[in-house]
Amino acid sequence: MTPAPDAGLGIREEDGGEAGFRILHVSTGNVCRSPITERLTRHALAQRLGDPRWGGLVVESAGTWGHEGAPMEENAVTVLDEYGADASGFTGRELRDEHVIRADLVLTATRDHRAHVISMGHSAGLRTFTLKEFTRLVRAIDPATLPPVEDGVCARARALVRAAAALRGWLLAPTPEADEVYDPYGAPLPFFRSVGEEIHGALDPVLTALTGIRR
């Protein structure tokens, strides 16, 4: 069977894969927001980079109260299908120390999730942001200050994280709620769609900055 176009971006430790740069998406149960974000990220990277294994990127997710082994919520699957992203083969995971230790960038759904990750230690503070916080910071970074894509996506990604961390104290959210992606768990499909649209919109400038390719 031919793998899905974005399947190669999902290497996990248990697969024996090595990665140059790991992006970890975190929400609560790891069945709604973080799976949507994970699979939309993989899909967008595959579209931009062609071969999804190019560049040494790995995209994964976990939950602070993760439903270990649980399937993705059905409405989340529907949202991903509507974006053309692959939802197959997903199982929920509880956030563990090793996930944070391995991650080069942690993007969380809310400020509480960010605080939870940072409280775990592992010098995670400078590489952990809410998704929408990271988007806001990335928009303020001049792409010309980043390494060229020809030098490798991983080098560009590390520089992007360092630049965003340096800006964090200078570029604050207009309101605390501006950095939140609210939980659609148990909500009807229209709310899941609005969350999917919110996540998709937040990811686009991040992935453009990361890859140097607009969609």
PDB file of C-alpha atoms in Angstrom, residues 60-195:
ATOM      1  CA  GLU A  60       3.608  14.655  16.769  1.00  0.00           C
ATOM      2  CA  SER A  61       1.184  15.420  19.595  1.00  0.00           C
ATOM      3  CA  ALA A  62       0.192  14.512  23.145  1.00  0.00           C
ATOM      4  CA  GLY A  63      -2.255  15.591  25.842  1.00  0.00           C
ATOM      5  CA  THR A  64      -1.748  16.860  29.374  1.00  0.00           C
ATOM      6  CA  TRP A  65      -4.583  14.510  30.359  1.00  0.00           C
ATOM      7  CA  GLY A  66      -4.198  12.411  27.247  1.00  0.00           C
ATOM      8  CA  HIS A  67      -6.574   9.572  26.476  1.00  0.00           C
ATOM      9  CA  GLU A  68      -3.827   7.012  25.942  1.00  0.00           C
ATOM     10  CA  GLY A  69      -4.627   4.800  22.960  1.00  0.00           C
ATOM     11  CA  ALA A  70      -7.935   6.533  22.207  1.00  0.00           C
ATOM     12  CA  PRO A  71      -9.010   7.311  18.655  1.00  0.00           C
ATOM     13  CA  MET A  72      -9.391  10.847  17.400  1.00  0.00           C
ATOM     14  CA  GLU A  73     -12.836  12.382  17.901  1.00  0.00           C
ATOM     15  CA  GLU A  74     -15.093  11.700  14.921  1.00  0.00           C
ATOM     16  CA  ASN A  75     -15.751  15.396  14.309  1.00  0.00           C
ATOM     17  CA  ALA A  76     -12.001  16.051  14.292  1.00  0.00           C
ATOM     18  CA  VAL A  77     -11.609  13.365  11.626  1.00  0.00           C
ATOM     19  CA  THR A  78     -14.328  15.058   9.563  1.00  0.00           C
ATOM     20  CA  VAL A  79     -12.576  18.420   9.813  1.00  0.00           C
ATOM     21  CA  LEU A  80      -9.284  16.905   8.677  1.00  0.00           C
ATOM     22  CA  ASP A  81     -11.008  15.156   5.784  1.00  0.00           C
ATOM     23  CA  GLU A  82     -12.426  18.493   4.676  1.00  0.00           C
ATOM     24  CA  TYR A  83      -8.909  19.940   4.523  1.00  0.00           C
ATOM     25  CA  GLY A  84      -7.613  16.920   2.648  1.00  0.00           C
ATOM     26  CA  ALA A  85      -5.393  15.897   5.576  1.00  0.00           C
ATOM     27  CA  ASP A  86      -4.799  12.292   6.582  1.00  0.00           C
ATOM     28  CA  ALA A  87      -6.430  11.328   9.897  1.00  0.00           C
ATOM     29  CA  SER A  88      -5.652   7.611   9.708  1.00  0.00           C
ATOM     30  CA  GLY A  89      -3.689   5.633  12.257  1.00  0.00           C
ATOM     31  CA  PHE A  90      -3.961   8.151  15.058  1.00  0.00           C
ATOM     32  CA  THR A  91      -4.034   7.137  18.739  1.00  0.00           C
ATOM     33  CA  GLY A  92      -4.031   9.475  21.709  1.00  0.00           C
ATOM     34  CA  ARG A  93      -1.024   9.850  23.998  1.00  0.00           C
ATOM     35  CA  GLU A  94      -0.502  11.218  27.483  1.00  0.00           C
ATOM     36  CA  LEU A  95       2.217  13.861  27.628  1.00  0.00           C
ATOM     37  CA  ARG A  96       5.369  12.417  29.160  1.00  0.00           C
ATOM     38  CA  ASP A  97       8.783  13.751  30.070  1.00  0.00           C
ATOM     39  CA  GLU A  98      10.423  12.127  27.082  1.00  0.00           C
ATOM     40  CA  HIS A  99       8.076  13.934  24.685  1.00  0.00           C
ATOM     41  CA  VAL A 100       9.121  17.310  26.074  1.00  0.00           C
ATOM     42  CA  ILE A 101      12.798  16.373  26.221  1.00  0.00           C
ATOM     43  CA  ARG A 102      12.829  15.355  22.545  1.00  0.00           C
ATOM     44  CA  ALA A 103      10.827  18.332  21.251  1.00  0.00           C
ATOM     45  CA  ASP A 104      12.575  21.266  19.614  1.00  0.00           C
ATOM     46  CA  LEU A 105       9.331  23.270  19.510  1.00  0.00           C
ATOM     47  CA  VAL A 106       6.240  22.751  21.655  1.00  0.00           C
ATOM     48  CA  LEU A 107       3.026  24.436  20.502  1.00  0.00           C
ATOM     49  CA  THR A 108       0.089  24.271  22.900  1.00  0.00           C
ATOM     50  CA  ALA A 109      -3.599  24.998  22.517  1.00  0.00           C
ATOM     51  CA  THR A 110      -3.833  27.248  25.600  1.00  0.00           C
ATOM     52  CA  ARG A 111      -1.757  29.149  28.145  1.00  0.00           C
ATOM     53  CA  ASP A 112      -2.582  26.515  30.772  1.00  0.00           C
ATOM     54  CA  HIS A 113      -1.104  23.819  28.532  1.00  0.00           C
ATOM     55  CA  ARG A 114       1.985  25.957  28.022  1.00  0.00           C
ATOM     56  CA  ALA A 115       2.355  26.387  31.795  1.00  0.00           C
ATOM     57  CA  HIS A 116       1.945  22.629  32.277  1.00  0.00           C
ATOM     58  CA  VAL A 117       4.725  21.848  29.776  1.00  0.00           C
ATOM     59  CA  ILE A 118       7.071  24.419  31.303  1.00  0.00           C
ATOM     60  CA  SER A 119       6.354  23.105  34.812  1.00  0.00           C
ATOM     61  CA  MET A 120       7.690  19.714  33.720  1.00  0.00           C
ATOM     62  CA  GLY A 121      11.159  21.245  33.488  1.00  0.00           C
ATOM     63  CA  HIS A 122      13.666  20.085  30.864  1.00  0.00           C
ATOM     64  CA  SER A 123      14.491  23.728  30.000  1.00  0.00           C
ATOM     65  CA  ALA A 124      11.271  23.848  27.993  1.00  0.00           C
ATOM     66  CA  GLY A 125      10.446  27.519  28.558  1.00  0.00           C
ATOM     67  CA  LEU A 126      12.313  28.970  25.576  1.00  0.00           C
ATOM     68  CA  ARG A 127      10.828  26.457  23.127  1.00  0.00           C
ATOM     69  CA  THR A 128       7.235  26.297  24.364  1.00  0.00           C
ATOM     70  CA  PHE A 129       4.524  28.653  23.104  1.00  0.00           C
ATOM     71  CA  THR A 130       0.822  28.594  22.548  1.00  0.00           C
ATOM     72  CA  LEU A 131       0.136  28.102  18.851  1.00  0.00           C
ATOM     73  CA  LYS A 132      -1.423  31.537  18.432  1.00  0.00           C
ATOM     74  CA  GLU A 133       1.327  33.194  20.470  1.00  0.00           C
ATOM     75  CA  PHE A 134       3.938  31.640  18.194  1.00  0.00           C
ATOM     76  CA  THR A 135       2.010  32.793  15.135  1.00  0.00           C
ATOM     77  CA  ARG A 136       1.937  36.370  16.444  1.00  0.00           C
ATOM     78  CA  LEU A 137       5.674  36.330  17.110  1.00  0.00           C
ATOM     79  CA  VAL A 138       6.528  34.718  13.784  1.00  0.00           C
ATOM     80  CA  ARG A 139       4.605  37.412  11.900  1.00  0.00           C
ATOM     81  CA  ALA A 140       6.996  39.985  13.407  1.00  0.00           C
ATOM     82  CA  ILE A 141      10.156  38.163  12.297  1.00  0.00           C
ATOM     83  CA  ASP A 142      11.798  39.295   9.071  1.00  0.00           C
ATOM     84  CA  PRO A 143      12.294  36.120   6.968  1.00  0.00           C
ATOM     85  CA  ALA A 144      15.515  37.632   5.627  1.00  0.00           C
ATOM     86  CA  THR A 145      17.038  37.225   9.100  1.00  0.00           C
ATOM     87  CA  LEU A 146      16.526  33.444   8.999  1.00  0.00           C
ATOM     88  CA  PRO A 147      18.926  30.973   7.401  1.00  0.00           C
ATOM     89  CA  PRO A 148      18.058  30.305   3.758  1.00  0.00           C
ATOM     90  CA  VAL A 149      16.009  27.201   3.097  1.00  0.00           C
ATOM     91  CA  GLU A 150      18.956  25.848   1.114  1.00  0.00           C
ATOM     92  CA  ASP A 151      20.814  25.536   4.427  1.00  0.00           C
ATOM     93  CA  GLY A 152      18.145  23.119   5.643  1.00  0.00           C
ATOM     94  CA  VAL A 153      14.685  23.433   7.127  1.00  0.00           C
ATOM     95  CA  CYS A 154      15.913  22.285  10.551  1.00  0.00           C
ATOM     96  CA  ALA A 155      18.465  25.114  10.801  1.00  0.00           C
ATOM     97  CA  ARG A 156      15.773  27.573   9.738  1.00  0.00           C
ATOM     98  CA  ALA A 157      13.343  26.132  12.294  1.00  0.00           C
ATOM     99  CA  ARG A 158      15.827  26.461  15.163  1.00  0.00           C
ATOM    100  CA  ALA A 159      16.537  30.067  14.220  1.00  0.00           C
ATOM    101  CA  LEU A 160      12.803  30.770  14.059  1.00  0.00           C
ATOM    102  CA  VAL A 161      12.295  29.428  17.588  1.00  0.00           C
ATOM    103  CA  ARG A 162      15.204  31.481  18.952  1.00  0.00           C
ATOM    104  CA  ALA A 163      13.899  34.646  17.288  1.00  0.00           C
ATOM    105  CA  ALA A 164      10.379  34.067  18.601  1.00  0.00           C
ATOM    106  CA  ALA A 165      11.654  33.480  22.143  1.00  0.00           C
ATOM    107  CA  ALA A 166      13.627  36.749  21.985  1.00  0.00           C
ATOM    108  CA  LEU A 167      10.494  38.672  20.963  1.00  0.00           C
ATOM    109  CA  ARG A 168       8.145  37.165  23.540  1.00  0.00           C
ATOM    110  CA  GLY A 169       8.557  39.857  26.209  1.00  0.00           C
ATOM    111  CA  TRP A 170       8.230  42.676  23.671  1.00  0.00           C
ATOM    112  CA  LEU A 171       5.223  41.612  21.630  1.00  0.00           C
ATOM    113  CA  LEU A 172       2.343  40.843  23.985  1.00  0.00           C
ATOM    114  CA  ALA A 173      -1.123  39.579  23.126  1.00  0.00           C
ATOM    115  CA  PRO A 174      -3.855  42.247  22.985  1.00  0.00           C
ATOM    116  CA  THR A 175      -5.892  40.114  25.421  1.00  0.00           C
ATOM    117  CA  PRO A 176      -5.114  36.868  27.279  1.00  0.00           C
ATOM    118  CA  GLU A 177      -7.834  35.132  25.265  1.00  0.00           C
ATOM    119  CA  ALA A 178      -6.055  35.993  22.010  1.00  0.00           C
ATOM    120  CA  ASP A 179      -3.596  33.148  22.607  1.00  0.00           C
ATOM    121  CA  GLU A 180      -6.234  30.481  23.286  1.00  0.00           C
ATOM    122  CA  VAL A 181      -7.720  27.772  21.071  1.00  0.00           C
ATOM    123  CA  TYR A 182     -10.812  26.623  22.931  1.00  0.00           C
ATOM    124  CA  ASP A 183     -11.718  22.979  23.425  1.00  0.00           C
ATOM    125  CA  PRO A 184     -14.382  21.599  21.045  1.00  0.00           C
ATOM    126  CA  TYR A 185     -14.664  18.282  22.900  1.00  0.00           C
ATOM    127  CA  GLY A 186     -18.309  17.187  22.869  1.00  0.00           C
ATOM    128  CA  ALA A 187     -19.350  20.119  20.686  1.00  0.00           C
ATOM    129  CA  PRO A 188     -21.243  19.811  17.382  1.00  0.00           C
ATOM    130  CA  LEU A 189     -19.463  19.708  14.045  1.00  0.00           C
ATOM    131  CA  PRO A 190     -19.851  23.459  13.257  1.00  0.00           C
ATOM    132  CA  PHE A 191     -17.791  24.326  16.346  1.00  0.00           C
ATOM    133  CA  PHE A 192     -15.143  21.770  15.364  1.00  0.00           C
ATOM    134  CA  ARG A 193     -15.038  23.395  11.932  1.00  0.00           C
ATOM    135  CA  SER A 194     -14.511  26.828  13.483  1.00  0.00           C
ATOM    136  CA  VAL A 195     -11.662  25.438  15.603  1.00  0.00           C
TER     137      VAL A 195
END
